[in-house]
CSV table of C-alpha atoms in Angstrom, one decimal:
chain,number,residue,atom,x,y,z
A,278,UNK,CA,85.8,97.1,102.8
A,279,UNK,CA,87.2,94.9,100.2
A,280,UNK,CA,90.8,93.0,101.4
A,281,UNK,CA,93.6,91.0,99.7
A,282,UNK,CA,91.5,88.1,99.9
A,283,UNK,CA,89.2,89.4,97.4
A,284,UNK,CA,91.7,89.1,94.9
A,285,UNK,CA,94.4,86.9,96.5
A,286,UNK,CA,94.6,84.2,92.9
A,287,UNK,CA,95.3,87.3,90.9
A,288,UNK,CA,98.8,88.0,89.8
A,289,UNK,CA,100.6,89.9,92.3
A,290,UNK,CA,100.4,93.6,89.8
A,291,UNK,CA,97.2,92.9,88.5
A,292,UNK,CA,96.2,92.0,92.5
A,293,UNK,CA,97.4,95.4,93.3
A,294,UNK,CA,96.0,97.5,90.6
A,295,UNK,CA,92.7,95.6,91.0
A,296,UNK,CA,92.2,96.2,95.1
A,297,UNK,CA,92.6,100.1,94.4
A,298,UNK,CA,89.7,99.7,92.4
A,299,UNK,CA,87.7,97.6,95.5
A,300,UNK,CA,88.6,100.1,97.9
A,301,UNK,CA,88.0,103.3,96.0
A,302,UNK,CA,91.3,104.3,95.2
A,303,UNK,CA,90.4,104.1,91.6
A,304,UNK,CA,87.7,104.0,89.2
A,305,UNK,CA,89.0,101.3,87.1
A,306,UNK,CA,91.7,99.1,86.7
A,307,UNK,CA,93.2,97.1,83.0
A,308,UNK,CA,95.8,94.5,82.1
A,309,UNK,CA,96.3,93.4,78.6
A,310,UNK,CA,96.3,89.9,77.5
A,311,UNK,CA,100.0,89.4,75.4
A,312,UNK,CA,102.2,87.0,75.1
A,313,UNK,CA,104.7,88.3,77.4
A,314,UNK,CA,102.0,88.7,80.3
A,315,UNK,CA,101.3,84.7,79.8
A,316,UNK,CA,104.8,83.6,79.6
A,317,UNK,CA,106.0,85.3,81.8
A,318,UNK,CA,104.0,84.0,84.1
A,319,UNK,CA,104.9,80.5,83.5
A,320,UNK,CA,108.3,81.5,83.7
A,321,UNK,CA,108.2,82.5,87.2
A,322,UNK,CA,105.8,80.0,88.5
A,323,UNK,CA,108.4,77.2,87.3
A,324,UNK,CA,111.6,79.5,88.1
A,325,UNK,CA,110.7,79.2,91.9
A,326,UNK,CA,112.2,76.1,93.6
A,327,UNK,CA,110.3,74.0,94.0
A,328,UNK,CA,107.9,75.1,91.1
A,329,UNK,CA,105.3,76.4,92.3
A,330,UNK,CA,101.5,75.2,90.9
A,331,UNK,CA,98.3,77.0,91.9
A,332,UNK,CA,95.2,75.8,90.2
A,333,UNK,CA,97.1,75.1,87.4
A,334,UNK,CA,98.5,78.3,86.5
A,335,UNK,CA,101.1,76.9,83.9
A,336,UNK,CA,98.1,75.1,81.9
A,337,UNK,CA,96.0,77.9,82.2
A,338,UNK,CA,98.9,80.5,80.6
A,339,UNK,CA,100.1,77.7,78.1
A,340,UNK,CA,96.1,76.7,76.8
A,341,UNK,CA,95.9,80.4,76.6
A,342,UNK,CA,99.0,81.3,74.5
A,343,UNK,CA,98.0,78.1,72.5
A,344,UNK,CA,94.4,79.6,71.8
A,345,UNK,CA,95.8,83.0,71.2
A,346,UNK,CA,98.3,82.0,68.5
A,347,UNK,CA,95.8,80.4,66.1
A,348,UNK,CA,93.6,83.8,66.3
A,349,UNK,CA,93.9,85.4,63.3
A,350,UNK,CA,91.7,88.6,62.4
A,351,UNK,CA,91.2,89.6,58.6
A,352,UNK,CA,88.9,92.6,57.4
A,353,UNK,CA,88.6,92.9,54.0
A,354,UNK,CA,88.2,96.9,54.1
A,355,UNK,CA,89.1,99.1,57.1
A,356,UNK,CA,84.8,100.3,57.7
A,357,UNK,CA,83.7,101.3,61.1
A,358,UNK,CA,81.3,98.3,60.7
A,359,UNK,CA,83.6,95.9,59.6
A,360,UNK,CA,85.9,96.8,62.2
A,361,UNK,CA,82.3,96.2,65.1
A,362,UNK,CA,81.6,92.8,63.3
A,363,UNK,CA,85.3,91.4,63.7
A,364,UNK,CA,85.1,93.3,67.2
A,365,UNK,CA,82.4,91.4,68.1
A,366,UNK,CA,83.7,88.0,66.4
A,367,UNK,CA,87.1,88.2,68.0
A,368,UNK,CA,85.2,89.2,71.6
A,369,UNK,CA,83.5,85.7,71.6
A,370,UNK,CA,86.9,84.2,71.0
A,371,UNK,CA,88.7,86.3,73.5
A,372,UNK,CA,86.0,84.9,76.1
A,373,UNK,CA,87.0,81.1,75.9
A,374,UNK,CA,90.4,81.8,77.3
A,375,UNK,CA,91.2,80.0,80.3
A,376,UNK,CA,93.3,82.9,81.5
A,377,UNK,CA,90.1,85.2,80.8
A,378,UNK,CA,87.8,82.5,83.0
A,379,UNK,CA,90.5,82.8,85.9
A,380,UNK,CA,90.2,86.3,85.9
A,381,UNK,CA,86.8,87.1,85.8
A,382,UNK,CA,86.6,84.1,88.3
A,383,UNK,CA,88.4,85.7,91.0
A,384,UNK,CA,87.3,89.0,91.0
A,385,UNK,CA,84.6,89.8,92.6
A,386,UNK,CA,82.5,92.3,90.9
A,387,UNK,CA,82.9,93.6,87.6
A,388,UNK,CA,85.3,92.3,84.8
A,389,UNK,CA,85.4,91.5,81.5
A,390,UNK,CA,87.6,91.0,78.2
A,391,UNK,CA,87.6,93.5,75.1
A,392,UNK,CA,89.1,93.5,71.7
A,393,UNK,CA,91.9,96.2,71.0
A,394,UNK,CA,92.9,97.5,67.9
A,395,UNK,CA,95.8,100.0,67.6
A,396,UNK,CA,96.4,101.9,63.9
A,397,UNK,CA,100.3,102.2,62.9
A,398,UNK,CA,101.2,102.8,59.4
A,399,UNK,CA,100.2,100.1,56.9
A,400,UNK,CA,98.0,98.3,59.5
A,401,UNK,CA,96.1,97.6,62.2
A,402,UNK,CA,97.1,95.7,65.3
A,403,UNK,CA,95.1,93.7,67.6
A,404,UNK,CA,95.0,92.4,71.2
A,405,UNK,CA,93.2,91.9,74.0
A,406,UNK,CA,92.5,94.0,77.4
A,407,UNK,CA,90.7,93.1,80.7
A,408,UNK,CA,89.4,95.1,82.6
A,409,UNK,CA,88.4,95.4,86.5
A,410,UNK,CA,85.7,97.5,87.5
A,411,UNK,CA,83.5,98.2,90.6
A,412,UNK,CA,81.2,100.9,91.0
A,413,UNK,CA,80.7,102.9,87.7
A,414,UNK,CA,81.1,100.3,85.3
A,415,UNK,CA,81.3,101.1,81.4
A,416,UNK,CA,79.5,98.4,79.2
A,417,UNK,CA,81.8,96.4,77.3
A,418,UNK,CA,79.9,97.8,73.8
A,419,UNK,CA,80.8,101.1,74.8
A,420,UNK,CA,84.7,100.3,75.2
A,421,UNK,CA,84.7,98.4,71.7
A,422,UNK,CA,82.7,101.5,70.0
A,423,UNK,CA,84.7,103.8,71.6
A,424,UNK,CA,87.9,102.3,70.3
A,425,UNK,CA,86.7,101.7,66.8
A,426,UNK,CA,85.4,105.1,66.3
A,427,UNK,CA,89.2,106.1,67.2
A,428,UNK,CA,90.5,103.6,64.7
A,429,UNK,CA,88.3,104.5,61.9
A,430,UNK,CA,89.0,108.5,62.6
A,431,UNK,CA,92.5,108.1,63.1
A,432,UNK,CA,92.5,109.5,66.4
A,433,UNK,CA,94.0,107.4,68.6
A,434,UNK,CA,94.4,110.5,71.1
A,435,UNK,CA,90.8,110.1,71.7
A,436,UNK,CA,90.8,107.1,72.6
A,437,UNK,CA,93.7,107.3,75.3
A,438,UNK,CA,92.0,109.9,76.9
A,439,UNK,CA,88.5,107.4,77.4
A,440,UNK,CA,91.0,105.1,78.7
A,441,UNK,CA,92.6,107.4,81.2
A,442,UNK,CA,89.1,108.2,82.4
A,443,UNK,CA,88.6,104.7,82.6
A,444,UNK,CA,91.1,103.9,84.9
A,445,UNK,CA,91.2,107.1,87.1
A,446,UNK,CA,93.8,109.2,86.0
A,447,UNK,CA,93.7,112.8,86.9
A,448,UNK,CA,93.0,114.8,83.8
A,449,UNK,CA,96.0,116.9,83.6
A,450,UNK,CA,97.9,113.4,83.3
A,451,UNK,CA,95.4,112.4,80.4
A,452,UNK,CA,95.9,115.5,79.0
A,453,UNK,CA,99.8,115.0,79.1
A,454,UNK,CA,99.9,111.6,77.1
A,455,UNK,CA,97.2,111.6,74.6
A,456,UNK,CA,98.4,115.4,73.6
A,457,UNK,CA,102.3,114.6,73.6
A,458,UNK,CA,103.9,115.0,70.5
A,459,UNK,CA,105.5,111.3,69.4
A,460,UNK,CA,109.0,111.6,68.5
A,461,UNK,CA,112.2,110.0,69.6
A,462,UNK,CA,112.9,112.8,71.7
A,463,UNK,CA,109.5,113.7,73.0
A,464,UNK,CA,107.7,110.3,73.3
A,465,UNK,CA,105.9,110.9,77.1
A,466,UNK,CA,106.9,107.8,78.2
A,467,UNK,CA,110.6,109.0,78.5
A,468,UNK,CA,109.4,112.4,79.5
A,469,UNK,CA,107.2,110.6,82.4
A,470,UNK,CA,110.0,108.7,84.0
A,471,UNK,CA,112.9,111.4,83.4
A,472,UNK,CA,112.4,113.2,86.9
A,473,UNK,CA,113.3,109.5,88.6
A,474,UNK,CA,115.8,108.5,85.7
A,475,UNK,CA,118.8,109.2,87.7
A,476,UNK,CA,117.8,107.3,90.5
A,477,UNK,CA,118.5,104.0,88.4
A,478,UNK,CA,121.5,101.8,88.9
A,479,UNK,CA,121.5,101.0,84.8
A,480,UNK,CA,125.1,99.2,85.3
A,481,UNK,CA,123.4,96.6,87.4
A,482,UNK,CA,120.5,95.8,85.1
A,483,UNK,CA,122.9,95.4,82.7
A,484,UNK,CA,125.6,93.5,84.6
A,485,UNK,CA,124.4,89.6,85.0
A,486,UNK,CA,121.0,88.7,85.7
A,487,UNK,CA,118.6,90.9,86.9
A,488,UNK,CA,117.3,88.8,89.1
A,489,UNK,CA,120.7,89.2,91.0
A,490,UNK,CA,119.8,92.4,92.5
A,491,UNK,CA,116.3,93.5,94.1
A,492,UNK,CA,114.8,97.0,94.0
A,493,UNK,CA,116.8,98.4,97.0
A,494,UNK,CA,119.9,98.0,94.9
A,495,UNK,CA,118.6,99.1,91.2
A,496,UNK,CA,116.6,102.1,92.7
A,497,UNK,CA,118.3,104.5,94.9
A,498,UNK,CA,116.9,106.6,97.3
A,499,UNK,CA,113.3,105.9,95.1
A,500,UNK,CA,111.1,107.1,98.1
A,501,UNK,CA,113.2,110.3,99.2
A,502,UNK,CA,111.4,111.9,95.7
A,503,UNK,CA,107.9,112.6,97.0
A,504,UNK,CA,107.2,112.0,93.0
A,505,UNK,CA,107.5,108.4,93.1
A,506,UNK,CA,104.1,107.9,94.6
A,507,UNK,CA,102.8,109.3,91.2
A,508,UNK,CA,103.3,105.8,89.6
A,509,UNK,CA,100.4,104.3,91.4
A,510,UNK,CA,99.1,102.0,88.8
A,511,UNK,CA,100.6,99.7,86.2
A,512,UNK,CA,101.1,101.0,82.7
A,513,UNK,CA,100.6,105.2,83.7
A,514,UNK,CA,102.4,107.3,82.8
A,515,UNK,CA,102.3,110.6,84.9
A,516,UNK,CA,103.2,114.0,83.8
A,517,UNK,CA,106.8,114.9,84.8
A,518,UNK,CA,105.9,116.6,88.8
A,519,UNK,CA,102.5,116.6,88.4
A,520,UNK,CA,101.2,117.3,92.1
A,521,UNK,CA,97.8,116.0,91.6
A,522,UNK,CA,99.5,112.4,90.9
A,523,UNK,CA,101.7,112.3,93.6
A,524,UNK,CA,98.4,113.5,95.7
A,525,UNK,CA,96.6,110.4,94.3
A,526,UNK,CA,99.5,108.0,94.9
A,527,UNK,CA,99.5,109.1,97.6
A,528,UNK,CA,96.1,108.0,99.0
A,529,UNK,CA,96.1,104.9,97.0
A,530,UNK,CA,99.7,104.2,99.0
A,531,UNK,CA,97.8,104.0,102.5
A,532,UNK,CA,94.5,102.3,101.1
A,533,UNK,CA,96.8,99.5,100.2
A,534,UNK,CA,98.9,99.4,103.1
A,535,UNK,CA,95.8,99.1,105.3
A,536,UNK,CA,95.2,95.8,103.4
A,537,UNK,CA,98.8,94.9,102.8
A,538,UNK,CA,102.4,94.5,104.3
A,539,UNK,CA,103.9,97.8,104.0
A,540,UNK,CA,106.9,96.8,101.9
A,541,UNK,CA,104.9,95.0,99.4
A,542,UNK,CA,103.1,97.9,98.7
A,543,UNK,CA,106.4,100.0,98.5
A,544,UNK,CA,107.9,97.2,95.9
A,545,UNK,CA,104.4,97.8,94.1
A,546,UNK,CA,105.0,101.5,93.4
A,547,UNK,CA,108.9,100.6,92.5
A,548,UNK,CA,107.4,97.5,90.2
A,549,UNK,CA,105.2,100.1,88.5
A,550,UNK,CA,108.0,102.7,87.9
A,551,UNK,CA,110.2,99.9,86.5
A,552,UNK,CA,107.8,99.1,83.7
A,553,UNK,CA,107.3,102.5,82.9
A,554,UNK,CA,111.1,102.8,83.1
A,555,UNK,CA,112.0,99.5,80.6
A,556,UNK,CA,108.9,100.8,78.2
A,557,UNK,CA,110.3,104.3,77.8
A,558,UNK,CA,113.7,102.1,76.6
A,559,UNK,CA,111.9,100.1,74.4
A,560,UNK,CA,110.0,103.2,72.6
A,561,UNK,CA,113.4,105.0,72.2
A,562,UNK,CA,114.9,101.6,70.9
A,563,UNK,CA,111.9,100.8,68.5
A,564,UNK,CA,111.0,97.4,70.4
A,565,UNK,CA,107.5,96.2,70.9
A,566,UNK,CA,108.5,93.4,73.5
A,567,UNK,CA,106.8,94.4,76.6
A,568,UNK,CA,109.2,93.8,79.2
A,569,UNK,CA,110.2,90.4,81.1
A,570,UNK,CA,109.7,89.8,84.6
A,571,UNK,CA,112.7,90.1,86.4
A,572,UNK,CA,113.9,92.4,83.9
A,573,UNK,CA,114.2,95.4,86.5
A,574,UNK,CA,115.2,93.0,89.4
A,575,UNK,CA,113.8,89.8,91.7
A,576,UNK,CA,110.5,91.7,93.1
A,577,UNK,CA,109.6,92.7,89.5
A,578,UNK,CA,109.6,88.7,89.1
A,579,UNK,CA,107.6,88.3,92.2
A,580,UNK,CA,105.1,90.2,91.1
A,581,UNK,CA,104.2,88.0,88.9
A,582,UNK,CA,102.9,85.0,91.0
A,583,UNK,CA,99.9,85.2,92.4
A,584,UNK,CA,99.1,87.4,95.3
A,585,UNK,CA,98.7,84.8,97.9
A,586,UNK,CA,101.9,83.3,97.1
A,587,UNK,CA,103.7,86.9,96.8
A,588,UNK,CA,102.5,87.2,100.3
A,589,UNK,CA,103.9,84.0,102.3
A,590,UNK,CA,107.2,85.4,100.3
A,591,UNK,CA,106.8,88.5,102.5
């Protein structure tokens, strides 16, 4: 059975999210590509004293944000084969990042990188996602087509629901955030993390630096709600008490501590319902920042290193 070793250079969440996938936890596993995952990175390697360097991890996040600020992606008229040939133009550029190289480097079956393209009002967005597979393994043509057919329709709802079966999800979760009405009040993200809402010391996130406090002090009591083991992967969102979550978290919980120290794995779940946690904020305040590490406390920082070095910390 697959162990941390497998995917020890990986950054500590992506680590995580990745091993679930080895040892059968999940089908898939995703991170995207933005700026905030790259300099973020940076930020923490150099934040630890002394700085900490593993095959170049700086270079590799800085070459890549370099390489990923001169991309630029016109299509002349929104077509469902325009949007395949700048899909597959923008794929061949997305493959010559160094932090794409790393990745696929050290993991040990399949990976690969994949154009995104979101619709909003007035225009199309664009990114990048990576994703970790073992068994069961989609073709990277099928993602793309999947997505631009959803583009092109405008139903992104489709698309989300691919994803979740991508990554595992159980299907009344799917079912929850690709059928939510979107409104201030109703967005699922805030709906997702309202059970747990309560359990967050908000006057110490916003008092100094977050890095001042660490999860034990910004989540009370986290673990004495069985439905904190439904945030068992980065970026889901579960439906509010949904029992089949908490089921699966709770498997994937004791795959990973059979691999891992026990309280990493707890500061895992906790890292994972403090992104969910600062997203929900941002969709109610309008921001598209994806949140810093640190911003929910010093393990959310941690996190970001890679795995081997988050587990000499522990």
């Amino acid at each position: 059975m697959a162990s941390h070793s497998d995917v020890h250079a990986l950054p500590g969440f992506v680590a995580m999210d990745a091993l679930s996938v080895l040892r059968g936890g999940r089908r898939g596993a995703s991170v995207q590509i933005t700026d905030g995952y790259l300099a973020g990175q940076r930020t923490v390697l150099e934040a630890v004293d002394p700085p900490i360097s593993t095959d170049d991890r700086s270079a590799i996040c800085r070459e890549s944000r370099r390489i990923c600020e001169d991309i630029h992606i016109d299509i002349d008229t929104l077509t469902e084969g325009n949007l395949r040939e700048a899909s597959v133009r923008f794929r061949r550029l997305l493959q010559r990042l160094p932090e794409v190289s790393y990745l696929e480097r050290h993991y040990p079956e399949t990976c690969f990188v994949v154009p995104e393209w979101v619709r909003t009002p007035g225009e199309v967005r664009y990114g990048a996602r990576v994703y970790f597979f073992a068994d069961d393994a989609p073709d990277p043509e099928s993602v793309m087509d999947e997505n631009i057919r959803a583009v092109t329709d405008e139903s992104p709802e489709s698309f989300e629901r691919y994803q979740g079966s991508l990554h595992g999800y159980p299907e009344c979760c799917i079912d929850f955030y690709a059928g939510a009405t979107r409104s201030p009040e109703t967005d699922p993200e805030s709906q997702s993390i309202a059970p747990l809402e309560e359990r967050v010391r908000d006057d110490r996130l916003e008092r100094g630096s977050p890095l001042s406090w660490s999860f034990d002090e910004v989540l009370r009591g986290f673990f004495d709600d069985p439905q904190s083991y439904a945030f068992f992967a980065h970026e889901f969102y579960p439906e509010p008490g949904c029992e089949t979550a908490r089921r699966r978290g709770v498997e994937i919980y004791e795959t990973l501590a059979g691999a891992l120290p026990e309280p990493l794995v707890r500061d895992y779940f906790r890292f994972n319902f403090g992104w969910s946690y600062l997203m929900a904020k941002a969709v109610r305040d309008g921001a598209d920042e994806t949140p810093e590490p640190g911003r929910f406390g010093r393990e959310h920082a941690l996190l970001y290193l890679p795995l081997r070095i988050v587990l000499e910390l522990y």
